[in-house]
Amino acid sequence: MISKRFIGMFSIVMLLSSCIGVNADMVVRANGSGSIRLEYHVSQFLESLGKLDGNENWPLIPVGRADFERSVQRIDGLKLVSFASKKLEQDIVYTVRLEFSSLDALVRFLDATGNRAVLTQEAGTSRLSLTLSRGQNIDPELLSLFTSVSQPYSIALSLSAPNSAVLSVSGDIAGASIVPSGRKVSFSAPVPALLLKQSAGATVDIQWQ
């Protein structure tokens, strides 16, 4: 039986990233509250795997409304505002909007494990570090397969801060697009490029005051 716990957006992405695209748009207010809008593109083939072996009620990709409702119940300061889904030719698209009352609630939603999303605050400066891929070796044949099936997908994230923000990325990622400074900073990259960074790892850091 597949785990019933929603394990966090970036954990999901990197565990099953070959068949998922994600767009995350975060807005942070001066008091640390804000909102996040998510758009998941999930391969219908991957979604259908969760319906095997009696798992119909607990799909392989935990992005259904029930999963977000469980997250809201588990995380203090998190509120589900809207949820919608639609089927395209190859994908299922989930669109979600949540509000958070604190940065701690945001980080706990992004990564329930506490390993891929880390928030540090010092001297009035907040820093959010998001690990998109970890330094690990993958069998070359598997890597080739994953990069092949992930061609249509990308990972994109943005953060609008109350004041100027700065975004940086560890290492060079082929095809990446970055807005490094301003009230709104952003990063996007093709999933295959992130998979190819598995051996070295890739991290996005965002700082703001």
Coordinates of N, CA and C in Angstrom, one line a residue:
M1 N 0.8 -1.2 0.0 CA 0.0 0.0 0.0 C 0.9 1.2 0.0
I2 N 0.5 2.2 -0.8 CA 1.3 3.4 -0.9 C 1.1 4.3 0.3
S3 N 2.1 5.0 0.7 CA 2.0 5.8 1.9 C 0.9 6.8 1.8
K4 N 0.1 7.0 2.8 CA -1.0 7.9 2.8 C -0.6 9.3 3.2
R5 N 0.6 9.6 3.5 CA 1.0 10.9 4.0 C 1.5 11.8 2.9
F6 N 1.0 13.0 2.9 CA 1.4 13.9 1.9 C 2.9 14.3 2.3
I7 N 3.8 14.1 1.4 CA 5.2 14.2 1.9 C 5.9 15.5 1.4
G8 N 5.2 16.4 0.8 CA 5.7 17.7 0.5 C 6.0 17.9 -1.0
M9 N 5.8 19.1 -1.4 CA 5.9 19.4 -2.9 C 7.2 19.0 -3.5
F10 N 8.3 19.4 -2.9 CA 9.6 19.2 -3.5 C 10.1 17.7 -3.4
S11 N 9.7 17.1 -2.3 CA 10.0 15.7 -2.1 C 9.3 14.9 -3.2
I12 N 8.0 15.2 -3.5 CA 7.3 14.5 -4.6 C 7.9 14.7 -5.9
V13 N 8.3 16.0 -6.2 CA 8.9 16.3 -7.5 C 10.1 15.5 -7.7
M14 N 11.0 15.4 -6.7 CA 12.3 14.8 -6.9 C 12.2 13.2 -6.8
L15 N 11.2 12.7 -6.2 CA 11.0 11.3 -6.1 C 10.5 10.8 -7.4
L16 N 9.6 11.5 -8.1 CA 8.9 11.1 -9.2 C 9.0 12.1 -10.4
S17 N 10.1 12.8 -10.4 CA 10.2 14.0 -11.3 C 10.2 13.7 -12.8
S18 N 10.4 12.4 -13.1 CA 10.5 12.2 -14.6 C 9.1 12.3 -15.2
C19 N 8.0 12.3 -14.5 CA 6.7 12.4 -15.0 C 5.9 13.5 -14.4
I20 N 6.5 14.5 -13.9 CA 5.8 15.6 -13.2 C 6.4 16.9 -13.6
G21 N 5.5 17.9 -13.9 CA 6.0 19.3 -14.0 C 5.3 20.1 -12.9
V22 N 6.0 21.1 -12.4 CA 5.4 21.9 -11.3 C 5.7 23.4 -11.5
N23 N 4.7 24.2 -11.2 CA 4.9 25.7 -11.2 C 4.4 26.1 -9.9
A24 N 5.3 26.8 -9.1 CA 4.9 27.2 -7.7 C 5.2 28.7 -7.7
D25 N 4.1 29.5 -7.4 CA 4.2 31.0 -7.3 C 3.9 31.4 -5.9
M26 N 4.9 31.8 -5.1 CA 4.7 32.2 -3.7 C 4.7 33.7 -3.6
V27 N 3.9 34.2 -2.7 CA 3.8 35.6 -2.3 C 4.0 35.7 -0.8
V28 N 5.0 36.5 -0.3 CA 5.3 36.6 1.1 C 5.1 38.1 1.5
R29 N 4.3 38.3 2.5 CA 4.0 39.6 3.1 C 5.1 40.0 4.1
A30 N 5.1 41.2 4.6 CA 6.1 41.7 5.5 C 6.0 40.9 6.9
N31 N 4.8 40.5 7.2 CA 4.6 39.8 8.5 C 4.8 38.3 8.4
G32 N 5.3 37.8 7.3 CA 5.5 36.4 7.1 C 4.4 35.6 6.6
S33 N 3.2 36.2 6.5 CA 2.1 35.4 5.9 C 2.1 35.6 4.4
G34 N 1.2 34.8 3.7 CA 1.2 34.9 2.3 C 0.4 33.9 1.6
S35 N 0.7 33.6 0.4 CA -0.1 32.6 -0.4 C 0.9 31.9 -1.3
I36 N 0.4 30.7 -1.8 CA 1.2 29.9 -2.8 C 0.2 29.4 -3.8
R37 N 0.5 29.5 -5.0 CA -0.4 29.0 -6.1 C 0.5 27.9 -6.8
L38 N -0.1 26.7 -6.9 CA 0.6 25.5 -7.5 C -0.1 25.1 -8.7
E39 N 0.7 24.7 -9.7 CA 0.1 24.0 -10.8 C 0.9 22.8 -11.1
Y40 N 0.4 21.6 -10.9 CA 1.0 20.3 -11.2 C 0.6 19.7 -12.5
H41 N 1.5 19.3 -13.4 CA 1.2 18.6 -14.6 C 1.7 17.1 -14.3
V42 N 0.8 16.2 -14.2 CA 1.1 14.8 -13.9 C 0.8 13.9 -15.0
S43 N 1.7 13.1 -15.5 CA 1.5 12.1 -16.5 C 0.3 11.2 -16.2
Q44 N -0.7 11.1 -17.1 CA -1.8 10.2 -16.8 C -1.4 8.8 -16.6
F45 N -0.3 8.4 -17.3 CA 0.3 7.0 -17.1 C 0.7 6.9 -15.6
L46 N 1.5 7.9 -15.1 CA 1.9 7.7 -13.7 C 0.8 7.8 -12.7
E47 N -0.2 8.6 -13.0 CA -1.3 8.7 -12.1 C -2.1 7.4 -12.1
S48 N -2.2 6.7 -13.2 CA -2.9 5.4 -13.3 C -2.2 4.3 -12.5
L49 N -0.9 4.4 -12.3 CA -0.2 3.4 -11.5 C -0.7 3.3 -10.1
G50 N -1.2 4.5 -9.6 CA -1.7 4.5 -8.2 C -3.1 3.7 -8.1
K51 N -3.7 3.3 -9.2 CA -4.9 2.7 -9.1 C -4.8 1.1 -9.2
L52 N -3.5 0.7 -9.2 CA -3.3 -0.7 -9.2 C -3.3 -1.3 -7.7
D53 N -3.5 -2.6 -7.6 CA -3.4 -3.3 -6.3 C -4.2 -2.7 -5.2
G54 N -5.4 -2.2 -5.6 CA -6.3 -1.7 -4.5 C -6.0 -0.3 -4.0
N55 N -5.2 0.4 -4.8 CA -4.8 1.8 -4.3 C -5.6 2.9 -4.8
E56 N -6.8 2.6 -5.3 CA -7.6 3.6 -5.9 C -7.8 4.8 -5.1
N57 N -8.0 4.6 -3.8 CA -8.3 5.7 -2.8 C -7.0 6.5 -2.4
W58 N -5.8 5.9 -2.8 CA -4.6 6.6 -2.3 C -3.7 6.6 -3.5
P59 N -3.9 7.5 -4.5 CA -3.1 7.5 -5.7 C -1.6 7.7 -5.5
L60 N -0.8 7.2 -6.4 CA 0.6 7.3 -6.3 C 1.1 8.7 -6.2
I61 N 0.5 9.6 -6.9 CA 0.9 11.0 -6.8 C -0.1 11.7 -5.8
P62 N 0.4 12.1 -4.6 CA -0.6 12.6 -3.6 C -0.8 14.1 -3.9
V63 N -1.6 14.4 -5.0 CA -1.9 15.8 -5.3 C -3.4 16.0 -5.4
G64 N -4.2 15.1 -4.9 CA -5.6 15.2 -5.0 C -6.1 16.2 -3.9
R65 N -7.3 16.6 -3.9 CA -7.9 17.5 -2.9 C -7.7 16.9 -1.5
A66 N -8.0 15.6 -1.4 CA -7.9 15.0 0.0 C -6.5 15.2 0.6
D67 N -5.5 15.1 -0.3 CA -4.1 15.2 0.2 C -3.8 16.6 0.7
F68 N -4.3 17.6 0.0 CA -4.1 19.0 0.5 C -5.0 19.2 1.7
E69 N -6.1 18.7 1.8 CA -6.9 18.8 3.0 C -6.2 18.2 4.2
R70 N -5.6 17.1 4.0 CA -4.8 16.5 5.1 C -3.7 17.4 5.5
S71 N -3.0 18.0 4.5 CA -1.9 18.9 4.9 C -2.4 20.1 5.7
V72 N -3.5 20.6 5.3 CA -4.1 21.7 6.0 C -4.4 21.4 7.5
Q73 N -4.9 20.1 7.7 CA -5.2 19.7 9.0 C -3.9 19.4 9.8
R74 N -2.9 19.0 9.2 CA -1.6 18.7 9.8 C -0.8 19.9 10.1
I75 N -0.8 20.9 9.3 CA 0.1 22.1 9.4 C -0.7 23.3 10.0
D76 N -0.3 23.7 11.2 CA -0.9 24.9 11.7 C -0.6 26.2 10.8
G77 N -1.6 27.0 10.6 CA -1.4 28.2 9.8 C -1.5 28.0 8.3
L78 N -2.0 26.9 7.9 CA -2.1 26.6 6.4 C -3.6 26.5 6.1
K79 N -4.0 27.1 5.0 CA -5.5 27.1 4.6 C -5.6 26.8 3.1
L80 N -6.4 25.9 2.8 CA -6.7 25.6 1.4 C -7.8 26.5 0.9
V81 N -7.5 27.3 -0.1 CA -8.4 28.3 -0.7 C -9.2 27.8 -1.9
S82 N -8.5 27.1 -2.8 CA -9.1 26.5 -3.9 C -8.4 25.3 -4.5
F83 N -9.1 24.5 -5.2 CA -8.5 23.3 -5.8 C -9.3 23.0 -7.1
A84 N -8.6 22.7 -8.1 CA -9.2 22.3 -9.4 C -8.3 21.3 -10.2
S85 N -8.9 20.5 -11.0 CA -8.2 19.6 -11.8 C -8.9 19.4 -13.2
K86 N -8.0 19.1 -14.2 CA -8.6 18.9 -15.5 C -7.7 17.9 -16.3
K87 N -8.3 17.2 -17.2 CA -7.5 16.3 -18.0 C -7.1 16.9 -19.4
L88 N -5.9 16.8 -19.7 CA -5.4 17.1 -21.0 C -5.2 15.8 -21.8
E89 N -4.6 16.0 -23.0 CA -4.4 14.8 -23.8 C -3.4 13.8 -23.1
Q90 N -2.4 14.2 -22.5 CA -1.4 13.4 -21.9 C -1.3 13.5 -20.4
D91 N -1.7 14.6 -19.8 CA -1.5 14.9 -18.4 C -2.8 15.2 -17.7
I92 N -2.8 15.1 -16.4 CA -3.8 15.7 -15.5 C -3.2 16.9 -14.9
V93 N -3.9 18.1 -14.9 CA -3.4 19.3 -14.4 C -4.2 19.6 -13.1
Y94 N -3.4 19.8 -12.0 CA -4.0 20.2 -10.7 C -3.6 21.7 -10.4
T95 N -4.6 22.5 -10.1 CA -4.3 23.9 -9.7 C -4.8 24.1 -8.3
V96 N -3.9 24.6 -7.5 CA -4.2 24.7 -6.0 C -3.7 26.1 -5.6
R97 N -4.5 26.7 -4.7 CA -4.1 27.9 -4.0 C -4.3 27.7 -2.5
L98 N -3.2 28.0 -1.8 CA -3.2 28.0 -0.3 C -2.8 29.3 0.2
E99 N -3.2 29.5 1.5 CA -2.7 30.7 2.2 C -2.0 30.2 3.5
F100 N -0.9 30.9 3.9 CA -0.2 30.5 5.1 C -0.1 31.7 6.0
S101 N -0.1 31.5 7.3 CA -0.1 32.6 8.3 C 1.4 32.9 8.7
S102 N 2.3 32.0 8.4 CA 3.7 32.1 8.8 C 4.6 31.4 7.8
L103 N 5.9 31.8 7.8 CA 6.8 31.2 6.9 C 7.1 29.7 7.4
D104 N 6.9 29.5 8.6 CA 7.1 28.1 9.1 C 6.1 27.2 8.5
A105 N 4.8 27.7 8.4 CA 3.8 26.9 7.7 C 4.1 26.6 6.3
L106 N 4.6 27.7 5.6 CA 5.0 27.5 4.2 C 6.1 26.4 4.0
V107 N 7.1 26.5 4.8 CA 8.2 25.6 4.7 C 7.8 24.1 5.0
R108 N 6.9 24.0 6.0 CA 6.4 22.7 6.4 C 5.6 22.1 5.2
F109 N 4.9 22.9 4.5 CA 4.1 22.5 3.4 C 5.1 22.1 2.2
L110 N 6.1 22.9 1.9 CA 7.0 22.6 0.8 C 7.7 21.3 1.0
D111 N 8.0 21.0 2.3 CA 8.8 19.8 2.5 C 8.5 19.3 4.0
A112 N 7.6 18.3 4.1 CA 7.3 17.8 5.4 C 8.5 17.1 6.1
T113 N 9.4 16.6 5.3 CA 10.6 15.9 5.8 C 11.6 16.8 6.5
G114 N 11.6 18.1 6.1 CA 12.5 19.1 6.7 C 13.9 19.0 6.1
N115 N 14.1 18.3 4.9 CA 15.4 18.1 4.3 C 15.6 18.9 3.1
R116 N 14.5 19.2 2.3 CA 14.7 19.8 1.0 C 14.3 21.3 1.1
A117 N 13.6 21.8 2.1 CA 13.2 23.2 2.2 C 13.7 23.6 3.6
V118 N 14.6 24.6 3.6 CA 15.1 25.1 4.9 C 15.0 26.6 5.0
L119 N 14.5 27.1 6.1 CA 14.3 28.5 6.3 C 15.3 29.0 7.4
T120 N 16.1 30.0 7.1 CA 16.9 30.6 8.2 C 16.6 32.1 8.2
Q121 N 16.6 32.7 9.4 CA 16.3 34.1 9.6 C 17.3 34.7 10.5
E122 N 17.9 35.8 10.1 CA 19.0 36.4 10.9 C 19.1 37.9 10.6
A123 N 19.1 38.7 11.6 CA 19.2 40.2 11.4 C 18.3 40.8 10.4
G124 N 17.0 40.3 10.5 CA 16.0 40.9 9.6 C 16.0 40.3 8.2
T125 N 16.8 39.3 7.9 CA 16.9 38.7 6.6 C 16.4 37.3 6.6
S126 N 15.5 37.0 5.7 CA 15.0 35.6 5.6 C 15.7 34.9 4.4
R127 N 16.0 33.6 4.6 CA 16.6 32.9 3.5 C 15.9 31.5 3.3
L128 N 15.4 31.3 2.2 CA 14.7 30.0 1.9 C 15.6 29.2 0.9
S129 N 16.0 28.0 1.3 CA 16.9 27.2 0.5 C 16.0 25.9 0.1
L130 N 16.0 25.7 -1.2 CA 15.2 24.6 -1.8 C 16.1 23.7 -2.6
T131 N 16.2 22.5 -2.1 CA 17.0 21.5 -2.8 C 16.2 20.8 -3.9
L132 N 16.6 21.0 -5.1 CA 15.8 20.5 -6.2 C 16.3 19.1 -6.7
S133 N 17.6 18.9 -6.5 CA 18.2 17.6 -6.8 C 19.4 17.4 -5.8
R134 N 19.6 16.2 -5.4 CA 20.6 15.9 -4.4 C 21.8 15.2 -5.1
G135 N 23.0 15.4 -4.5 CA 24.2 14.7 -5.0 C 24.1 13.2 -4.8
Q136 N 23.7 12.5 -5.8 CA 23.7 11.1 -5.7 C 23.9 10.4 -7.1
N137 N 24.4 9.2 -7.1 CA 24.6 8.6 -8.4 C 23.4 7.8 -8.8
I138 N 23.1 7.8 -10.1 CA 21.9 7.1 -10.6 C 22.5 6.2 -11.7
D139 N 22.0 5.0 -11.8 CA 22.4 4.1 -12.9 C 22.3 4.7 -14.2
P140 N 23.3 4.8 -15.1 CA 23.2 5.5 -16.4 C 22.0 5.1 -17.2
E141 N 21.7 3.8 -17.2 CA 20.5 3.4 -18.1 C 19.2 3.9 -17.5
L142 N 19.1 3.9 -16.2 CA 17.9 4.5 -15.6 C 17.8 6.0 -15.8
L143 N 19.0 6.7 -15.7 CA 19.0 8.1 -15.9 C 18.6 8.5 -17.4
S144 N 19.1 7.7 -18.3 CA 18.7 7.9 -19.7 C 17.2 7.7 -19.9
L145 N 16.6 6.7 -19.2 CA 15.2 6.5 -19.3 C 14.4 7.6 -18.7
F146 N 14.8 8.1 -17.5 CA 14.1 9.2 -16.8 C 14.2 10.5 -17.6
T147 N 15.4 10.8 -18.2 CA 15.5 12.0 -18.9 C 14.7 12.0 -20.2
S148 N 14.5 10.8 -20.8 CA 13.7 10.6 -22.0 C 12.3 10.9 -21.8
V149 N 11.7 10.3 -20.7 CA 10.3 10.4 -20.5 C 9.9 11.8 -19.8
S150 N 10.9 12.5 -19.3 CA 10.6 13.8 -18.7 C 10.7 15.0 -19.6
Q151 N 11.0 14.7 -20.9 CA 11.2 15.8 -21.9 C 10.1 16.9 -21.8
P152 N 8.8 16.6 -21.7 CA 7.8 17.6 -21.7 C 7.7 18.5 -20.5
Y153 N 8.4 18.1 -19.4 CA 8.1 18.7 -18.1 C 9.2 19.7 -17.6
S154 N 8.8 20.6 -16.8 CA 9.7 21.6 -16.2 C 9.3 21.9 -14.8
I155 N 10.3 22.5 -14.1 CA 10.0 22.9 -12.7 C 10.2 24.4 -12.7
A156 N 9.2 25.1 -12.2 CA 9.3 26.6 -12.1 C 8.8 27.1 -10.7
L157 N 9.5 28.1 -10.2 CA 9.1 28.6 -8.9 C 9.4 30.1 -8.9
S158 N 8.6 30.8 -8.2 CA 8.8 32.3 -8.0 C 8.4 32.7 -6.6
L159 N 9.0 33.8 -6.2 CA 8.7 34.4 -4.9 C 8.6 35.9 -5.0
S160 N 7.4 36.4 -4.6 CA 7.3 37.9 -4.5 C 7.4 38.3 -3.1
A161 N 8.4 39.2 -2.8 CA 8.8 39.5 -1.4 C 8.2 40.9 -1.1
P162 N 8.1 41.3 0.2 CA 7.7 42.6 0.5 C 8.7 43.7 0.1
N163 N 9.9 43.3 0.1 CA 11.0 44.2 -0.4 C 11.8 43.5 -1.5
S164 N 12.9 44.0 -1.9 CA 13.7 43.4 -2.9 C 14.2 42.0 -2.4
A165 N 14.3 41.1 -3.3 CA 14.7 39.7 -3.1 C 15.9 39.4 -4.0
V166 N 16.7 38.4 -3.6 CA 17.8 37.9 -4.4 C 17.7 36.4 -4.6
L167 N 17.8 35.9 -5.8 CA 17.8 34.4 -6.0 C 19.1 34.0 -6.6
S168 N 19.6 32.9 -6.1 CA 20.8 32.3 -6.7 C 20.6 30.8 -6.8
V169 N 21.3 30.2 -7.7 CA 21.3 28.7 -8.0 C 22.7 28.1 -8.0
S170 N 22.8 27.0 -7.3 CA 24.1 26.3 -7.3 C 24.4 25.6 -8.6
G171 N 25.5 26.0 -9.2 CA 25.9 25.3 -10.5 C 25.1 25.7 -11.7
D172 N 25.6 25.3 -12.8 CA 24.9 25.6 -14.1 C 23.9 24.5 -14.5
I173 N 22.7 25.0 -14.8 CA 21.7 24.0 -15.2 C 21.3 24.4 -16.6
A174 N 21.4 23.4 -17.5 CA 21.1 23.7 -18.9 C 19.7 24.1 -19.1
G175 N 19.5 25.2 -19.9 CA 18.1 25.6 -20.2 C 17.4 26.3 -19.1
A176 N 18.1 26.6 -18.0 CA 17.5 27.3 -16.8 C 17.2 28.8 -17.2
S177 N 16.1 29.3 -16.6 CA 15.8 30.7 -16.8 C 15.7 31.3 -15.4
I178 N 16.4 32.4 -15.1 CA 16.4 33.0 -13.8 C 16.2 34.5 -13.8
V179 N 15.3 35.0 -12.9 CA 15.2 36.4 -12.6 C 15.9 36.6 -11.2
P180 N 17.1 37.1 -11.1 CA 17.9 37.0 -9.9 C 17.6 38.0 -8.9
S181 N 16.9 39.1 -9.2 CA 16.7 40.1 -8.2 C 15.5 40.9 -8.5
G182 N 14.9 41.6 -7.5 CA 13.7 42.4 -7.7 C 12.7 42.0 -6.7
R183 N 11.5 42.7 -6.7 CA 10.4 42.3 -5.8 C 9.9 40.9 -6.1
K184 N 10.0 40.5 -7.3 CA 9.7 39.1 -7.7 C 10.8 38.4 -8.4
V185 N 11.3 37.3 -7.8 CA 12.4 36.5 -8.4 C 11.9 35.2 -8.8
S186 N 12.5 34.6 -9.8 CA 12.0 33.3 -10.3 C 13.1 32.4 -10.8
F187 N 12.8 31.1 -10.9 CA 13.7 30.1 -11.5 C 12.8 29.1 -12.2
S188 N 13.3 28.7 -13.4 CA 12.6 27.5 -14.1 C 13.7 26.7 -14.8
A189 N 13.5 25.5 -14.9 CA 14.4 24.6 -15.6 C 13.7 23.3 -16.1
P190 N 14.1 22.8 -17.2 CA 13.6 21.5 -17.7 C 13.9 20.4 -16.7
V191 N 12.9 19.5 -16.5 CA 13.2 18.4 -15.6 C 14.4 17.5 -16.0
P192 N 14.6 17.3 -17.3 CA 15.8 16.5 -17.7 C 17.1 17.1 -17.2
A193 N 17.2 18.4 -17.3 CA 18.4 19.1 -16.9 C 18.6 18.9 -15.4
L194 N 17.5 18.9 -14.6 CA 17.7 18.7 -13.1 C 18.1 17.3 -12.8
L195 N 17.5 16.3 -13.6 CA 17.9 14.9 -13.4 C 19.4 14.7 -13.7
L196 N 19.9 15.4 -14.7 CA 21.3 15.3 -15.0 C 22.2 15.9 -14.0
K197 N 21.6 16.8 -13.1 CA 22.4 17.4 -12.0 C 22.4 16.5 -10.7
Q198 N 21.8 15.3 -10.8 CA 21.7 14.5 -9.6 C 23.0 14.2 -9.0
S199 N 24.1 14.0 -9.8 CA 25.4 13.7 -9.2 C 26.0 14.8 -8.5
A200 N 25.7 16.1 -8.9 CA 26.3 17.2 -8.2 C 25.3 17.9 -7.3
G201 N 24.0 17.7 -7.6 CA 23.0 18.4 -6.8 C 22.7 19.8 -7.3
A202 N 21.5 20.3 -7.0 CA 21.1 21.7 -7.4 C 20.2 22.3 -6.3
T203 N 20.6 23.5 -5.9 CA 19.8 24.2 -4.8 C 19.5 25.6 -5.2
V204 N 18.3 26.0 -4.9 CA 17.9 27.4 -5.2 C 17.8 28.1 -3.8
D205 N 18.5 29.3 -3.7 CA 18.4 30.1 -2.5 C 17.7 31.4 -2.8
I206 N 16.8 31.8 -1.9 CA 16.1 33.1 -2.1 C 16.2 33.8 -0.8
Q207 N 16.7 35.1 -0.9 CA 16.9 35.9 0.3 C 16.1 37.2 0.2
W208 N 15.5 37.6 1.3 CA 14.7 38.9 1.3 C 14.7 39.5 2.7
Q209 N 14.3 40.7 2.7 CA 14.2 41.4 4.1 C 12.7 41.8 4.3

